[in-house]
Amino acid sequence: MKYYRFKQEGRMNCDVRVFATRDLYNQIEKTALKQLFNAASLPGVVGVIGLPDIHQGYGLPIGGVMCSSLKKGVISPGAVGFDINCGVRLLVAGLRLEDIIDKLDDIMSGLKNEIPAGLGVNSTLTFTDQQFERVVEEGLPFLITRLGYGQTIDIAACEENGHLKGADLTGVSKKAINRGKKQLGTLGSGNHFLEIQVIDKVYNHNSGLEEGQISIMIHTGSRGFGHQIAEDYINIAKKRAKKYNFDFPTKNLASFPINSPEGEDYYRAMACAANFAFANRQILTHFVRQVINHFIPGTFITVYYDLAHNICKKEIHQINGKKKALLVHRKGATKLSPDGIALVPGSMGTDSYIVRPKNQEALKAAFESVSHGAGRKMGRRQARKKLSYREHLKSLGEVRVTSATNDNLLDESPLAYKDISEVIRSLKETGLAEPVVRLKPLAVLKG
DNA sequence: ATGTTC
């Protein structure tokens, strides 16, 4: 286990641990570290960690985890971020590379036709007010058993069974609901993608997966719905700072006491956005099943796992050797599944991994968290300026890219992201995780 | 990330 420990001092309420080797540590921005110290200074915060690839974010850095005491702590909309339950789902098909390779182009254009993608794009589906309310409050169990999008066996394969409890639409603005209702069943834009992959290396045979098998990865979140909820509550938190006599170390970490009316409202609204995102990935799964079965009838597609990158949840962890009930905020970080696996996606056109914990002590010290994927190396604007289309195409190699909009292609180029193998190496070196399976992209539908 | 800049 390898981490840097910053002892509690000044306004901090707890230590900060940053999982990194010396090399990695030297690459971390000062501003990202400062954000961790700020997080540790919020009332009732009892644990803050940074994962090896942290970089500056809004309030809390991407790759940051902040735990507050459920009794005395805060809940911070900024620490969850704007894309609530942005996350990744992995599907496994009963197909091998040779079964699909000749039909890949047809399947990709089928997916492009079926799945709305891009900024501000709306769904092809319509939901009544009541259906929408039940989907976001009850999550996958309702969507699957009552609306028919998938099979009940899919539910158990998702983090929290695809349903964050306590979701309640009453604290969600009309504006958020109106945006959300039109967007359930869409891919989105930016780094969101849908990718067909082949399993090209199995490090551990307990994974149940075989080399040459086909998988599909879906990366999307809660679209305008979660974004609006985040914006609404961040604004409220900034305004209420006085009421609760909070002197936030930075505005962007504005928070509520967990047990305040506003704090409870945010949790219930955040849970709605989390359920929306689980449902969104489930509906896209339904489209994937339809399209692949259209071209290759009889194909069985299972959900391998589905996890969140940006969320806060009530969990039990050890603090100073004692079990404590915490509210764990993860931003650009994921929790290991009950089976002890996590998905670590690469950028568009690069490898992804399934990982498992390497060192149990590190796992506990990190509140069972690992990195969420290859972070950005260049900002969006910087990527557009610095990269040429030719370099970008070359970096994609054999990977076929279908873009919904052909917009901002360079923003999401593999060249604008860190090398995923470096992220995996850093997880190994810090003892957080090791690879179980490597997935190689064949074709990607870019959002 | 996002009907694209508190």
XYZ file of C-alpha atoms in Angstrom, chain A residues 57 83 105 211 271 283-284 312 315 321 340 342 377 393 433 439 446:
17
model
C -12.652 19.657 -10.472
C -23.320 14.765 -13.940
C -20.667 -1.786 -39.599
C -10.698 -14.203 -24.546
C -31.186 9.861 -5.649
C -32.829 1.639 -21.829
C -29.681 1.875 -23.944
C -23.083 10.086 -2.675
C -22.126 3.340 3.713
C -10.571 1.288 13.794
C -15.058 -7.056 -5.512
C -14.860 -2.439 -10.759
C -4.593 15.170 -20.103
C -7.305 9.431 -36.703
C -6.436 -2.699 -7.611
C -11.202 -5.167 -23.142
C -19.444 8.689 -29.780
